[in-house]
PDB file of C-alpha atoms in Angstrom:
ATOM      1  CA  MET X   1     -18.183   6.253  -5.195  1.00  0.00           C
ATOM      2  CA  LYS X   2     -21.283   5.642  -3.126  1.00  0.00           C
ATOM      3  CA  PHE X   3     -23.814   2.863  -3.477  1.00  0.00           C
ATOM      4  CA  HIS X   4     -27.279   3.203  -1.973  1.00  0.00           C
ATOM      5  CA  ILE X   5     -29.144   0.081  -0.911  1.00  0.00           C
ATOM      6  CA  TYR X   6     -32.148   0.975  -3.100  1.00  0.00           C
ATOM      7  CA  ASP X   7     -29.925   1.164  -6.197  1.00  0.00           C
ATOM      8  CA  LEU X   8     -28.281  -2.135  -5.268  1.00  0.00           C
ATOM      9  CA  GLU X   9     -31.653  -3.853  -4.864  1.00  0.00           C
ATOM     10  CA  GLU X  10     -32.375  -3.074  -8.524  1.00  0.00           C
ATOM     11  CA  HIS X  11     -29.344  -5.232  -9.443  1.00  0.00           C
ATOM     12  CA  ASN X  12     -30.341  -8.191  -7.257  1.00  0.00           C
ATOM     13  CA  ASN X  13     -28.335 -11.309  -8.112  1.00  0.00           C
ATOM     14  CA  SER X  14     -26.562  -9.663 -11.039  1.00  0.00           C
ATOM     15  CA  ALA X  15     -23.066  -8.282 -11.305  1.00  0.00           C
ATOM     16  CA  ILE X  16     -22.498  -4.544 -11.142  1.00  0.00           C
ATOM     17  CA  THR X  17     -19.566  -3.353 -13.242  1.00  0.00           C
ATOM     18  CA  ILE X  18     -17.484  -0.654 -11.599  1.00  0.00           C
ATOM     19  CA  ASP X  19     -15.209   1.337 -13.906  1.00  0.00           C
ATOM     20  CA  GLU X  20     -14.384   4.807 -12.616  1.00  0.00           C
ATOM     21  CA  VAL X  21     -11.566   7.303 -12.391  1.00  0.00           C
ATOM     22  CA  ILE X  22     -11.175   9.040  -9.034  1.00  0.00           C
ATOM     23  CA  GLN X  23      -9.233  12.169  -8.155  1.00  0.00           C
ATOM     24  CA  PHE X  24      -8.454  12.559  -4.452  1.00  0.00           C
ATOM     25  CA  ASP X  25      -8.417  15.991  -2.795  1.00  0.00           C
ATOM     26  CA  GLU X  26      -5.151  17.857  -2.366  1.00  0.00           C
ATOM     27  CA  SER X  27      -5.864  17.971   1.382  1.00  0.00           C
ATOM     28  CA  ASP X  28      -5.668  14.150   1.500  1.00  0.00           C
ATOM     29  CA  VAL X  29      -2.277  14.234  -0.223  1.00  0.00           C
ATOM     30  CA  ALA X  30      -0.965  17.100   1.933  1.00  0.00           C
ATOM     31  CA  SER X  31      -1.841  15.265   5.146  1.00  0.00           C
ATOM     32  CA  ASN X  32       0.240  12.234   4.155  1.00  0.00           C
ATOM     33  CA  SER X  33       4.036  12.305   4.445  1.00  0.00           C
ATOM     34  CA  ARG X  34       4.717   9.088   2.498  1.00  0.00           C
ATOM     35  CA  PHE X  35       4.075  10.643  -0.913  1.00  0.00           C
ATOM     36  CA  THR X  36       3.857  14.091  -2.439  1.00  0.00           C
ATOM     37  CA  ASP X  37       1.469  13.611  -5.350  1.00  0.00           C
ATOM     38  CA  ILE X  38      -1.009  11.080  -6.714  1.00  0.00           C
ATOM     39  CA  SER X  39      -2.416  10.738 -10.216  1.00  0.00           C
ATOM     40  CA  GLU X  40      -5.981   9.906 -11.051  1.00  0.00           C
ATOM     41  CA  VAL X  41      -6.891   6.557  -9.545  1.00  0.00           C
ATOM     42  CA  GLU X  42      -8.384   4.045 -11.963  1.00  0.00           C
ATOM     43  CA  VAL X  43     -10.817   1.650 -10.326  1.00  0.00           C
ATOM     44  CA  PHE X  44     -12.161  -1.370 -12.158  1.00  0.00           C
ATOM     45  CA  GLY X  45     -14.053  -4.333 -10.801  1.00  0.00           C
ATOM     46  CA  THR X  46     -17.400  -5.816  -9.972  1.00  0.00           C
ATOM     47  CA  GLY X  47     -19.912  -5.710  -7.212  1.00  0.00           C
ATOM     48  CA  PHE X  48     -22.599  -8.192  -6.358  1.00  0.00           C
ATOM     49  CA  TYR X  49     -25.592  -7.527  -4.105  1.00  0.00           C
ATOM     50  CA  ASP X  50     -27.462 -10.393  -2.460  1.00  0.00           C
ATOM     51  CA  GLN X  51     -30.917  -9.208  -1.429  1.00  0.00           C
ATOM     52  CA  GLU X  52     -31.521 -12.193   0.846  1.00  0.00           C
ATOM     53  CA  SER X  53     -28.454 -11.645   3.046  1.00  0.00           C
ATOM     54  CA  LYS X  54     -28.375  -7.853   2.423  1.00  0.00           C
ATOM     55  CA  GLU X  55     -24.655  -8.084   1.591  1.00  0.00           C
ATOM     56  CA  PHE X  56     -22.747  -6.189  -1.079  1.00  0.00           C
ATOM     57  CA  VAL X  57     -19.583  -8.003  -2.215  1.00  0.00           C
ATOM     58  CA  VAL X  58     -16.985  -5.864  -4.004  1.00  0.00           C
ATOM     59  CA  GLY X  59     -13.820  -6.903  -5.856  1.00  0.00           C
ATOM     60  CA  LEU X  60     -11.743  -4.054  -7.279  1.00  0.00           C
ATOM     61  CA  GLU X  61      -8.470  -3.564  -9.156  1.00  0.00           C
ATOM     62  CA  ILE X  62      -6.944  -0.186  -8.334  1.00  0.00           C
ATOM     63  CA  SER X  63      -4.107   1.441 -10.276  1.00  0.00           C
ATOM     64  CA  CYS X  64      -2.451   4.841 -10.052  1.00  0.00           C
ATOM     65  CA  GLN X  65       0.904   6.593  -9.955  1.00  0.00           C
ATOM     66  CA  VAL X  66       2.333   8.272  -6.871  1.00  0.00           C
ATOM     67  CA  VAL X  67       5.336  10.521  -6.401  1.00  0.00           C
ATOM     68  CA  VAL X  68       7.487   9.542  -3.421  1.00  0.00           C
ATOM     69  CA  PRO X  69      10.778  11.001  -2.194  1.00  0.00           C
ATOM     70  CA  CYS X  70      13.985   8.995  -2.642  1.00  0.00           C
ATOM     71  CA  ALA X  71      15.103   7.696   0.757  1.00  0.00           C
ATOM     72  CA  ILE X  72      18.673   8.891   0.127  1.00  0.00           C
ATOM     73  CA  THR X  73      18.462  12.078  -1.929  1.00  0.00           C
ATOM     74  CA  LEU X  74      14.798  13.123  -1.434  1.00  0.00           C
ATOM     75  CA  LYS X  75      14.513  13.446  -5.224  1.00  0.00           C
ATOM     76  CA  PRO X  76      10.898  12.857  -6.350  1.00  0.00           C
ATOM     77  CA  ILE X  77      10.353   9.422  -7.908  1.00  0.00           C
ATOM     78  CA  GLU X  78       7.197   8.402  -9.735  1.00  0.00           C
ATOM     79  CA  ILE X  79       6.110   4.805  -9.123  1.00  0.00           C
ATOM     80  CA  ASP X  80       3.184   2.772 -10.426  1.00  0.00           C
ATOM     81  CA  LEU X  81       0.882   1.190  -7.876  1.00  0.00           C
ATOM     82  CA  ASP X  82      -1.525  -1.677  -8.372  1.00  0.00           C
ATOM     83  CA  ALA X  83      -3.771  -2.709  -5.494  1.00  0.00           C
ATOM     84  CA  GLN X  84      -6.670  -5.056  -5.006  1.00  0.00           C
ATOM     85  CA  LEU X  85      -9.652  -4.572  -2.771  1.00  0.00           C
ATOM     86  CA  SER X  86     -12.116  -7.266  -1.725  1.00  0.00           C
ATOM     87  CA  GLU X  87     -14.751  -6.383   0.845  1.00  0.00           C
ATOM     88  CA  VAL X  88     -18.152  -7.581   1.961  1.00  0.00           C
ATOM     89  CA  PHE X  89     -20.538  -4.907   3.229  1.00  0.00           C
ATOM     90  CA  GLY X  90     -23.632  -5.860   5.218  1.00  0.00           C
ATOM     91  CA  PHE X  91     -26.704  -3.632   5.455  1.00  0.00           C
ATOM     92  CA  LYS X  92     -28.378  -5.404   8.356  1.00  0.00           C
ATOM     93  CA  GLU X  93     -26.863  -6.393  11.680  1.00  0.00           C
ATOM     94  CA  PRO X  94     -26.740 -10.173  12.167  1.00  0.00           C
ATOM     95  CA  VAL X  95     -28.770 -11.877  14.844  1.00  0.00           C
ATOM     96  CA  MET X  96     -26.463 -13.325  17.491  1.00  0.00           C
ATOM     97  CA  ASP X  97     -28.055 -16.762  17.005  1.00  0.00           C
ATOM     98  CA  ASP X  98     -26.933 -16.925  13.365  1.00  0.00           C
ATOM     99  CA  ALA X  99     -24.797 -19.992  12.755  1.00  0.00           C
ATOM    100  CA  GLU X 100     -22.846 -18.188  10.031  1.00  0.00           C
ATOM    101  CA  ASP X 101     -19.551 -16.520  10.871  1.00  0.00           C
ATOM    102  CA  ASN X 102     -19.935 -12.870   9.867  1.00  0.00           C
ATOM    103  CA  SER X 103     -16.542 -11.668  11.086  1.00  0.00           C
ATOM    104  CA  ASP X 104     -15.460 -10.684   7.537  1.00  0.00           C
ATOM    105  CA  VAL X 105     -18.497  -8.494   6.932  1.00  0.00           C
ATOM    106  CA  LEU X 106     -18.200  -4.728   7.354  1.00  0.00           C
ATOM    107  CA  TRP X 107     -21.502  -3.468   8.685  1.00  0.00           C
ATOM    108  CA  VAL X 108     -22.829  -0.297   7.072  1.00  0.00           C
ATOM    109  CA  GLU X 109     -24.542   2.275   9.222  1.00  0.00           C
ATOM    110  CA  GLY X 110     -27.416   3.723   7.251  1.00  0.00           C
ATOM    111  CA  LEU X 111     -28.471   2.908   3.734  1.00  0.00           C
ATOM    112  CA  GLU X 112     -25.367   3.882   1.763  1.00  0.00           C
ATOM    113  CA  VAL X 113     -21.818   2.531   1.478  1.00  0.00           C
ATOM    114  CA  ASP X 114     -18.955   4.799   0.388  1.00  0.00           C
ATOM    115  CA  LEU X 115     -16.022   2.939  -1.202  1.00  0.00           C
ATOM    116  CA  LEU X 116     -13.650   5.944  -1.324  1.00  0.00           C
ATOM    117  CA  PRO X 117     -12.167   5.454   2.182  1.00  0.00           C
ATOM    118  CA  PHE X 118     -11.511   1.787   1.395  1.00  0.00           C
ATOM    119  CA  ILE X 119      -9.894   2.629  -1.943  1.00  0.00           C
ATOM    120  CA  TRP X 120      -7.750   5.280  -0.214  1.00  0.00           C
ATOM    121  CA  SER X 121      -6.632   2.736   2.416  1.00  0.00           C
ATOM    122  CA  ALA X 122      -5.738   0.202  -0.276  1.00  0.00           C
ATOM    123  CA  VAL X 123      -3.607   2.782  -2.117  1.00  0.00           C
ATOM    124  CA  ILE X 124      -1.839   3.897   1.071  1.00  0.00           C
ATOM    125  CA  ALA X 125      -1.115   0.283   2.011  1.00  0.00           C
ATOM    126  CA  GLU X 126       0.647  -0.304  -1.334  1.00  0.00           C
ATOM    127  CA  ILE X 127       3.043   2.650  -1.070  1.00  0.00           C
ATOM    128  CA  PRO X 128       6.520   1.363  -0.131  1.00  0.00           C
ATOM    129  CA  ILE X 129       8.010   2.701   3.098  1.00  0.00           C
ATOM    130  CA  LYS X 130      11.333   3.511   1.420  1.00  0.00           C
ATOM    131  CA  VAL X 131      12.136   3.987  -2.248  1.00  0.00           C
ATOM    132  CA  VAL X 132      15.628   4.478  -3.650  1.00  0.00           C
ATOM    133  CA  ASP X 133      16.088   6.045  -7.064  1.00  0.00           C
ATOM    134  CA  PRO X 134      17.111   3.184  -9.412  1.00  0.00           C
ATOM    135  CA  GLU X 135      19.219   5.612 -11.461  1.00  0.00           C
ATOM    136  CA  LEU X 136      21.237   6.722  -8.428  1.00  0.00           C
ATOM    137  CA  THR X 137      24.912   6.016  -9.148  1.00  0.00           C
ATOM    138  CA  GLU X 138      26.743   8.358  -6.798  1.00  0.00           C
ATOM    139  CA  TYR X 139      25.785   8.208  -3.165  1.00  0.00           C
ATOM    140  CA  PRO X 140      26.129  11.252  -0.902  1.00  0.00           C
ATOM    141  CA  SER X 141      29.026  11.625   1.530  1.00  0.00           C
ATOM    142  CA  GLY X 142      30.342  14.211   3.932  1.00  0.00           C
ATOM    143  CA  ASP X 143      33.046  14.918   6.472  1.00  0.00           C
ATOM    144  CA  GLY X 144      33.687  11.486   7.991  1.00  0.00           C
ATOM    145  CA  TRP X 145      30.596   9.745   6.629  1.00  0.00           C
ATOM    146  CA  GLU X 146      29.283   8.227   3.421  1.00  0.00           C
ATOM    147  CA  VAL X 147      26.276   6.241   2.264  1.00  0.00           C
ATOM    148  CA  LEU X 148      27.230   2.700   1.244  1.00  0.00           C
ATOM    149  CA  THR X 149      25.439   0.158  -0.901  1.00  0.00           C
ATOM    150  CA  GLU X 150      24.902  -3.308   0.532  1.00  0.00           C
ATOM    151  CA  ALA X 151      27.666  -4.694  -1.700  1.00  0.00           C
ATOM    152  CA  ALA X 152      30.131  -1.990  -0.616  1.00  0.00           C
ATOM    153  CA  LEU X 153      29.300  -2.610   3.030  1.00  0.00           C
ATOM    154  CA  GLU X 154      29.937  -6.360   2.685  1.00  0.00           C
ATOM    155  CA  LYS X 155      33.227  -5.702   0.886  1.00  0.00           C
ATOM    156  CA  GLN X 156      34.279  -3.262   3.600  1.00  0.00           C
ATOM    157  CA  LYS X 157      33.486  -5.833   6.293  1.00  0.00           C
ATOM    158  CA  GLU X 158      35.702  -8.420   4.544  1.00  0.00           C
ATOM    159  CA  VAL X 159      38.655  -6.030   4.271  1.00  0.00           C
ATOM    160  CA  ALA X 160      38.402  -4.524   7.742  1.00  0.00           C
ATOM    161  CA  ILE X 161      40.531  -6.071  10.488  1.00  0.00           C
ATOM    162  CA  ASP X 162      39.641  -5.825  14.130  1.00  0.00           C
ATOM    163  CA  PRO X 163      41.986  -3.175  15.595  1.00  0.00           C
ATOM    164  CA  ARG X 164      42.640  -5.435  18.598  1.00  0.00           C
ATOM    165  CA  LEU X 165      44.113  -8.034  16.235  1.00  0.00           C
ATOM    166  CA  GLU X 166      46.078  -5.595  14.046  1.00  0.00           C
ATOM    167  CA  LYS X 167      49.332  -6.314  15.903  1.00  0.00           C
ATOM    168  CA  LEU X 168      49.113 -10.021  14.911  1.00  0.00           C
ATOM    169  CA  LYS X 169      49.896  -9.097  11.284  1.00  0.00           C
ATOM    170  CA  GLU X 170      53.487  -8.484  12.352  1.00  0.00           C
ATOM    171  CA  PHE X 171      53.796 -11.952  13.872  1.00  0.00           C
ATOM    172  CA  LYS X 172      55.941 -14.406  11.829  1.00  0.00           C
ATOM    173  CA  PHE X 173      54.884 -18.042  11.813  1.00  0.00           C
ATOM    174  CA  ASP X 174      57.445 -20.852  11.576  1.00  0.00           C
ATOM    175  CA  GLU X 175      56.673 -23.390   8.921  1.00  0.00           C
TER     176      GLU X 175
END
């Protein structure tokens, strides 16, 4: 998804509709440990090129499905992702005397801007760090250990008595 400055200049001061489906390489997926598979990525939005400032403003809605491992069982779980991307790309370096603050502008080297790395970053940023299977009812356990839910942990904390105070249960109070 590349845009060349000469093509953008043809759309001066008019909106450019972006509606594409992207398929990322398997090598990109294999190099990432947070997910195991990604569907086609649907990208929809608009771009606007201002010939005077030589800036290309992009606003995109990104949606796809990724397969991530369950944090407890490692079972694959498919989740829907929706991300937004808003960037301003500049094709000419600003003069240091410019009064405008250009800190939000990403400066393009050359005459072409490629949106794929930015779309990839937006998708990666939306993937949750941990996902637990919502249908998981029985948690794993072993010899001397078990996985607890938050509710079970709180209940266990309420019931548990400090072993140092266990002897006080035998103490009879006079009323």
